[in-house]
PDB file of C-alpha atoms in Angstrom:
ATOM      1  CA  MET A   1    -120.595 -52.390 -23.919  1.00  0.00           C
ATOM      2  CA  ASN A   2    -122.781 -49.895 -22.078  1.00  0.00           C
ATOM      3  CA  ASP A   3    -121.769 -47.716 -19.130  1.00  0.00           C
ATOM      4  CA  ASP A   4    -122.866 -50.292 -16.564  1.00  0.00           C
ATOM      5  CA  ALA A   5    -120.767 -53.026 -18.195  1.00  0.00           C
ATOM      6  CA  PHE A   6    -117.780 -50.668 -18.414  1.00  0.00           C
ATOM      7  CA  TRP A   7    -118.059 -49.713 -14.747  1.00  0.00           C
ATOM      8  CA  ALA A   8    -118.547 -53.355 -13.716  1.00  0.00           C
ATOM      9  CA  LEU A   9    -115.138 -54.133 -15.273  1.00  0.00           C
ATOM     10  CA  ILE A  10    -113.554 -51.074 -13.678  1.00  0.00           C
ATOM     11  CA  ASP A  11    -115.048 -51.864 -10.268  1.00  0.00           C
ATOM     12  CA  GLU A  12    -113.699 -55.414 -10.457  1.00  0.00           C
ATOM     13  CA  LEU A  13    -110.322 -54.031 -11.565  1.00  0.00           C
ATOM     14  CA  SER A  14    -110.268 -51.710  -8.550  1.00  0.00           C
ATOM     15  CA  ARG A  15    -110.874 -54.658  -6.186  1.00  0.00           C
ATOM     16  CA  ARG A  16    -108.410 -57.087  -7.742  1.00  0.00           C
ATOM     17  CA  PRO A  17    -105.392 -58.147  -5.683  1.00  0.00           C
ATOM     18  CA  GLY A  18    -101.892 -57.573  -6.943  1.00  0.00           C
ATOM     19  CA  ASP A  19     -99.974 -54.654  -8.340  1.00  0.00           C
ATOM     20  CA  ARG A  20    -101.124 -52.484 -11.225  1.00  0.00           C
ATOM     21  CA  ASP A  21     -99.469 -54.675 -13.851  1.00  0.00           C
ATOM     22  CA  GLU A  22    -101.237 -57.783 -12.538  1.00  0.00           C
ATOM     23  CA  ARG A  23    -104.562 -55.983 -12.439  1.00  0.00           C
ATOM     24  CA  LEU A  24    -104.107 -54.688 -16.004  1.00  0.00           C
ATOM     25  CA  GLU A  25    -103.244 -58.190 -17.172  1.00  0.00           C
ATOM     26  CA  TRP A  26    -106.537 -59.398 -15.676  1.00  0.00           C
ATOM     27  CA  LEU A  27    -108.415 -56.634 -17.538  1.00  0.00           C
ATOM     28  CA  ARG A  28    -106.613 -57.387 -20.809  1.00  0.00           C
ATOM     29  CA  ALA A  29    -107.515 -61.077 -20.454  1.00  0.00           C
ATOM     30  CA  GLU A  30    -111.156 -60.132 -19.800  1.00  0.00           C
ATOM     31  CA  LEU A  31    -111.241 -58.014 -22.953  1.00  0.00           C
ATOM     32  CA  VAL A  32    -109.522 -60.698 -25.035  1.00  0.00           C
ATOM     33  CA  ARG A  33    -112.329 -63.123 -24.143  1.00  0.00           C
ATOM     34  CA  ARG A  34    -114.812 -60.766 -25.829  1.00  0.00           C
ATOM     35  CA  PRO A  35    -115.252 -59.584 -29.427  1.00  0.00           C
ATOM     36  CA  GLU A  36    -112.807 -56.835 -30.505  1.00  0.00           C
ATOM     37  CA  THR A  37    -115.703 -54.371 -30.624  1.00  0.00           C
ATOM     38  CA  GLU A  38    -115.823 -54.612 -26.820  1.00  0.00           C
ATOM     39  CA  SER A  39    -112.227 -53.354 -26.610  1.00  0.00           C
ATOM     40  CA  VAL A  40    -113.186 -50.380 -28.780  1.00  0.00           C
ATOM     41  CA  ALA A  41    -116.299 -49.703 -26.683  1.00  0.00           C
ATOM     42  CA  PHE A  42    -114.228 -49.977 -23.480  1.00  0.00           C
ATOM     43  CA  GLN A  43    -111.785 -47.347 -24.778  1.00  0.00           C
ATOM     44  CA  VAL A  44    -114.619 -45.030 -25.800  1.00  0.00           C
ATOM     45  CA  ARG A  45    -116.138 -45.296 -22.306  1.00  0.00           C
ATOM     46  CA  LEU A  46    -112.714 -44.811 -20.688  1.00  0.00           C
ATOM     47  CA  GLU A  47    -112.127 -41.654 -22.717  1.00  0.00           C
ATOM     48  CA  ARG A  48    -115.616 -40.415 -21.906  1.00  0.00           C
ATOM     49  CA  ALA A  49    -114.963 -40.901 -18.191  1.00  0.00           C
ATOM     50  CA  CYS A  50    -111.635 -39.060 -18.442  1.00  0.00           C
ATOM     51  CA  GLU A  51    -113.312 -36.208 -20.329  1.00  0.00           C
ATOM     52  CA  ARG A  52    -115.987 -35.919 -17.636  1.00  0.00           C
ATOM     53  CA  ALA A  53    -113.278 -35.630 -14.963  1.00  0.00           C
ATOM     54  CA  ASP A  54    -111.366 -33.073 -17.055  1.00  0.00           C
ATOM     55  CA  THR A  55    -112.406 -30.012 -15.059  1.00  0.00           C
ATOM     56  CA  ARG A  56    -110.566 -27.149 -13.414  1.00  0.00           C
ATOM     57  CA  ALA A  57    -111.729 -28.284  -9.972  1.00  0.00           C
ATOM     58  CA  VAL A  58    -110.432 -31.849 -10.408  1.00  0.00           C
ATOM     59  CA  TRP A  59    -107.191 -30.484 -11.860  1.00  0.00           C
ATOM     60  CA  ALA A  60    -106.783 -28.244  -8.803  1.00  0.00           C
ATOM     61  CA  ALA A  61    -107.242 -31.277  -6.543  1.00  0.00           C
ATOM     62  CA  ALA A  62    -104.709 -33.369  -8.472  1.00  0.00           C
ATOM     63  CA  ASN A  63    -102.263 -30.471  -8.492  1.00  0.00           C
ATOM     64  CA  ARG A  64    -102.666 -30.072  -4.732  1.00  0.00           C
ATOM     65  CA  VAL A  65    -101.859 -33.739  -4.115  1.00  0.00           C
ATOM     66  CA  GLU A  66     -98.900 -33.611  -6.496  1.00  0.00           C
ATOM     67  CA  GLY A  67     -97.391 -30.614  -4.754  1.00  0.00           C
ATOM     68  CA  GLY A  68     -98.129 -28.075  -7.481  1.00  0.00           C
ATOM     69  CA  GLY A  69     -96.375 -30.089 -10.170  1.00  0.00           C
ATOM     70  CA  CYS A  70     -99.281 -31.589 -12.115  1.00  0.00           C
ATOM     71  CA  THR A  71     -98.574 -31.286 -15.848  1.00  0.00           C
ATOM     72  CA  ASP A  72    -101.102 -31.657 -18.671  1.00  0.00           C
ATOM     73  CA  ASP A  73     -99.966 -35.236 -19.314  1.00  0.00           C
ATOM     74  CA  GLY A  74     -99.821 -35.911 -15.587  1.00  0.00           C
ATOM     75  CA  PHE A  75    -103.394 -34.714 -15.221  1.00  0.00           C
ATOM     76  CA  HIS A  76    -104.574 -37.065 -17.970  1.00  0.00           C
ATOM     77  CA  TYR A  77    -102.804 -39.935 -16.179  1.00  0.00           C
ATOM     78  CA  PHE A  78    -104.456 -38.775 -12.950  1.00  0.00           C
ATOM     79  CA  THR A  79    -107.920 -38.962 -14.550  1.00  0.00           C
ATOM     80  CA  LEU A  80    -107.092 -42.509 -15.689  1.00  0.00           C
ATOM     81  CA  TRP A  81    -106.079 -43.357 -12.106  1.00  0.00           C
ATOM     82  CA  LEU A  82    -109.296 -41.807 -10.834  1.00  0.00           C
ATOM     83  CA  VAL A  83    -111.386 -43.944 -13.194  1.00  0.00           C
ATOM     84  CA  GLY A  84    -109.393 -46.979 -12.044  1.00  0.00           C
ATOM     85  CA  GLN A  85    -110.506 -46.382  -8.451  1.00  0.00           C
ATOM     86  CA  GLY A  86    -114.021 -47.507  -9.343  1.00  0.00           C
ATOM     87  CA  ARG A  87    -117.325 -45.838 -10.027  1.00  0.00           C
ATOM     88  CA  LYS A  88    -118.183 -44.795  -6.456  1.00  0.00           C
ATOM     89  CA  VAL A  89    -114.851 -43.042  -5.870  1.00  0.00           C
ATOM     90  CA  TYR A  90    -114.865 -41.544  -9.363  1.00  0.00           C
ATOM     91  CA  ASP A  91    -118.398 -40.144  -9.040  1.00  0.00           C
ATOM     92  CA  SER A  92    -117.718 -38.691  -5.591  1.00  0.00           C
ATOM     93  CA  VAL A  93    -114.514 -36.920  -6.710  1.00  0.00           C
ATOM     94  CA  VAL A  94    -116.033 -35.586  -9.939  1.00  0.00           C
ATOM     95  CA  ALA A  95    -118.969 -34.210  -7.900  1.00  0.00           C
ATOM     96  CA  ASP A  96    -116.693 -32.782  -5.167  1.00  0.00           C
ATOM     97  CA  PRO A  97    -112.936 -32.872  -5.873  1.00  0.00           C
ATOM     98  CA  ASP A  98    -112.194 -32.273  -2.182  1.00  0.00           C
ATOM     99  CA  ALA A  99    -113.597 -35.800  -1.613  1.00  0.00           C
ATOM    100  CA  LEU A 100    -110.213 -36.966  -2.905  1.00  0.00           C
ATOM    101  CA  ALA A 101    -109.127 -36.472   0.712  1.00  0.00           C
ATOM    102  CA  ASP A 102    -111.168 -39.569   1.626  1.00  0.00           C
ATOM    103  CA  VAL A 103    -109.698 -41.904  -1.009  1.00  0.00           C
ATOM    104  CA  PRO A 104    -107.451 -44.560   0.577  1.00  0.00           C
ATOM    105  CA  GLY A 105    -104.938 -44.327  -2.282  1.00  0.00           C
ATOM    106  CA  ILE A 106    -104.492 -40.634  -1.484  1.00  0.00           C
ATOM    107  CA  ARG A 107    -104.513 -40.966   2.299  1.00  0.00           C
ATOM    108  CA  VAL A 108    -101.470 -43.299   2.217  1.00  0.00           C
ATOM    109  CA  LEU A 109     -99.466 -40.458   0.650  1.00  0.00           C
ATOM    110  CA  VAL A 110    -100.163 -37.920   3.392  1.00  0.00           C
ATOM    111  CA  GLY A 111     -97.055 -36.707   5.209  1.00  0.00           C
ATOM    112  CA  ARG A 112     -94.658 -38.367   2.774  1.00  0.00           C
ATOM    113  CA  HIS A 113     -92.445 -36.576   0.304  1.00  0.00           C
ATOM    114  CA  ARG A 114     -93.273 -37.377  -3.337  1.00  0.00           C
ATOM    115  CA  ASP A 115     -89.793 -38.878  -3.743  1.00  0.00           C
ATOM    116  CA  GLU A 116     -90.875 -41.572  -1.248  1.00  0.00           C
ATOM    117  CA  TRP A 117     -94.000 -42.618  -3.176  1.00  0.00           C
ATOM    118  CA  ASP A 118     -93.718 -46.019  -4.836  1.00  0.00           C
ATOM    119  CA  GLU A 119     -94.541 -46.200  -8.540  1.00  0.00           C
ATOM    120  CA  ASP A 120     -97.780 -48.076  -7.766  1.00  0.00           C
ATOM    121  CA  GLU A 121     -98.754 -45.386  -5.239  1.00  0.00           C
ATOM    122  CA  TRP A 122     -98.633 -42.421  -7.621  1.00  0.00           C
ATOM    123  CA  PRO A 123    -102.137 -41.189  -8.393  1.00  0.00           C
ATOM    124  CA  GLU A 124    -101.457 -41.573 -12.100  1.00  0.00           C
ATOM    125  CA  TRP A 125    -102.102 -44.642 -14.258  1.00  0.00           C
ATOM    126  CA  GLU A 126    -100.976 -44.077 -17.830  1.00  0.00           C
ATOM    127  CA  GLU A 127    -100.933 -47.794 -18.666  1.00  0.00           C
ATOM    128  CA  LEU A 128    -104.712 -48.079 -18.216  1.00  0.00           C
ATOM    129  CA  ASP A 129    -104.983 -46.078 -21.442  1.00  0.00           C
ATOM    130  CA  TYR A 130    -103.309 -48.886 -23.445  1.00  0.00           C
ATOM    131  CA  VAL A 131    -104.971 -52.083 -22.227  1.00  0.00           C
ATOM    132  CA  ALA A 132    -107.919 -51.999 -24.650  1.00  0.00           C
ATOM    133  CA  GLN A 133    -105.591 -51.450 -27.607  1.00  0.00           C
ATOM    134  CA  ASP A 134    -103.410 -54.363 -26.486  1.00  0.00           C
ATOM    135  CA  ALA A 135    -106.488 -56.612 -26.341  1.00  0.00           C
ATOM    136  CA  TYR A 136    -107.758 -55.363 -29.705  1.00  0.00           C
ATOM    137  CA  ASP A 137    -104.377 -55.869 -31.358  1.00  0.00           C
ATOM    138  CA  GLU A 138    -104.178 -59.412 -30.007  1.00  0.00           C
ATOM    139  CA  LEU A 139    -107.691 -60.222 -31.205  1.00  0.00           C
ATOM    140  CA  THR A 140    -107.221 -58.752 -34.682  1.00  0.00           C
ATOM    141  CA  GLY A 141    -103.548 -59.524 -35.285  1.00  0.00           C
ATOM    142  CA  GLN A 142    -102.837 -55.821 -35.838  1.00  0.00           C
ATOM    143  CA  GLU A 143     -99.856 -55.723 -33.509  1.00  0.00           C
ATOM    144  CA  ASP A 144     -97.547 -54.165 -36.119  1.00  0.00           C
ATOM    145  CA  ASP A 145     -99.706 -51.233 -37.274  1.00  0.00           C
ATOM    146  CA  ASP A 146     -98.855 -48.858 -34.374  1.00  0.00           C
ATOM    147  CA  GLY A 147    -102.485 -49.014 -33.242  1.00  0.00           C
ATOM    148  CA  GLU A 148    -103.834 -47.246 -36.316  1.00  0.00           C
ATOM    149  CA  GLU A 149    -106.724 -49.661 -36.888  1.00  0.00           C
ATOM    150  CA  PHE A 150    -107.697 -49.477 -33.208  1.00  0.00           C
ATOM    151  CA  LEU A 151    -107.515 -45.683 -33.109  1.00  0.00           C
ATOM    152  CA  ASP A 152    -109.606 -45.446 -36.273  1.00  0.00           C
ATOM    153  CA  ALA A 153    -112.216 -47.782 -34.753  1.00  0.00           C
ATOM    154  CA  VAL A 154    -112.295 -45.724 -31.532  1.00  0.00           C
ATOM    155  CA  GLU A 155    -112.683 -42.493 -33.493  1.00  0.00           C
ATOM    156  CA  GLU A 156    -115.563 -43.956 -35.499  1.00  0.00           C
ATOM    157  CA  ALA A 157    -117.275 -45.156 -32.317  1.00  0.00           C
ATOM    158  CA  GLU A 158    -116.793 -41.735 -30.681  1.00  0.00           C
ATOM    159  CA  ASP A 159    -118.214 -39.991 -33.758  1.00  0.00           C
ATOM    160  CA  ALA A 160    -121.244 -42.294 -33.645  1.00  0.00           C
ATOM    161  CA  ALA A 161    -121.729 -41.605 -29.921  1.00  0.00           C
ATOM    162  CA  GLU A 162    -121.386 -37.857 -30.478  1.00  0.00           C
ATOM    163  CA  ALA A 163    -123.858 -37.932 -33.357  1.00  0.00           C
ATOM    164  CA  ALA A 164    -126.292 -39.794 -31.094  1.00  0.00           C
ATOM    165  CA  GLY A 165    -125.868 -37.071 -28.424  1.00  0.00           C
ATOM    166  CA  GLU A 166    -124.100 -39.391 -25.973  1.00  0.00           C
ATOM    167  CA  TRP A 167    -120.714 -37.638 -25.741  1.00  0.00           C
ATOM    168  CA  GLU A 168    -120.365 -34.911 -23.117  1.00  0.00           C
ATOM    169  CA  GLU A 169    -117.160 -32.971 -22.881  1.00  0.00           C
ATOM    170  CA  GLY A 170    -115.711 -31.753 -19.616  1.00  0.00           C
ATOM    171  CA  GLU A 171    -114.663 -28.198 -18.908  1.00  0.00           C
ATOM    172  CA  ASP A 172    -111.414 -27.280 -20.657  1.00  0.00           C
ATOM    173  CA  VAL A 173    -108.596 -27.287 -18.114  1.00  0.00           C
ATOM    174  CA  ARG A 174    -105.985 -25.791 -20.386  1.00  0.00           C
ATOM    175  CA  GLY A 175    -105.155 -22.144 -19.977  1.00  0.00           C
ATOM    176  CA  ALA A 176    -105.375 -20.228 -16.719  1.00  0.00           C
ATOM    177  CA  ARG A 177    -105.539 -22.485 -13.693  1.00  0.00           C
ATOM    178  CA  PRO A 178    -107.433 -21.314 -10.608  1.00  0.00           C
ATOM    179  CA  GLU A 179    -104.833 -21.284  -7.876  1.00  0.00           C
ATOM    180  CA  GLY A 180    -107.225 -20.316  -5.099  1.00  0.00           C
ATOM    181  CA  MET A 181    -109.825 -23.053  -5.602  1.00  0.00           C
ATOM    182  CA  ALA A 182    -111.236 -24.067  -2.232  1.00  0.00           C
ATOM    183  CA  LEU A 183    -110.163 -27.582  -1.296  1.00  0.00           C
ATOM    184  CA  PRO A 184    -110.078 -27.361   2.504  1.00  0.00           C
ATOM    185  CA  ARG A 185    -109.538 -31.038   3.328  1.00  0.00           C
ATOM    186  CA  LEU A 186    -106.924 -31.601   0.626  1.00  0.00           C
ATOM    187  CA  THR A 187    -105.180 -28.373   1.558  1.00  0.00           C
ATOM    188  CA  ALA A 188    -104.968 -29.553   5.173  1.00  0.00           C
ATOM    189  CA  LEU A 189    -103.515 -32.907   4.066  1.00  0.00           C
ATOM    190  CA  PHE A 190    -101.222 -31.550   1.342  1.00  0.00           C
ATOM    191  CA  PRO A 191    -100.101 -27.997   2.113  1.00  0.00           C
ATOM    192  CA  LEU A 192     -98.080 -26.731  -0.836  1.00  0.00           C
ATOM    193  CA  GLY A 193     -94.388 -26.671  -0.153  1.00  0.00           C
ATOM    194  CA  THR A 194     -94.393 -29.797   2.023  1.00  0.00           C
ATOM    195  CA  SER A 195     -95.081 -32.621  -0.446  1.00  0.00           C
ATOM    196  CA  GLY A 196     -92.048 -32.309  -2.637  1.00  0.00           C
ATOM    197  CA  SER A 197     -92.654 -29.109  -4.570  1.00  0.00           C
TER     198      SER A 197
END
């Protein structure tokens, strides 16, 4: 699975009707129809996309939307959600995190307290991180090994991609977080102190 094939699946996922669970079931079924190596390649591409979005600027944008309460885990789930929005949205936000202000899934949250956001509205999608493993486990019958075989296969594929010079890491977001990062449109939509912080 190359990047174009990965993004074709993600773009279709982003357009699918239904709630997140229904959309993930569609993706799992798509992966199950392919060889198990496709599930591994999908996970490698998903992790690569999350790494690319793992920057201080994107973290600042996610933190702004989440009212200053974006944790390390929450940020990882946010990057998964961002990937799940499709390639066009993902690329625009990675290039300019303030473009998050234009994303329909963010605009529906404006003016509402975080306690009022439905589970499917939260800009976090942890479950997207598990769909490839579920497909792989079903295809290989490894459902009782706690994902060890899948994780080993993903690590091997990542090592091969890194050795081939394909793996680019994002900027490390851990450590000091830039509180004053300029995000004028997001700041106007989500002033800190009004979205549930």
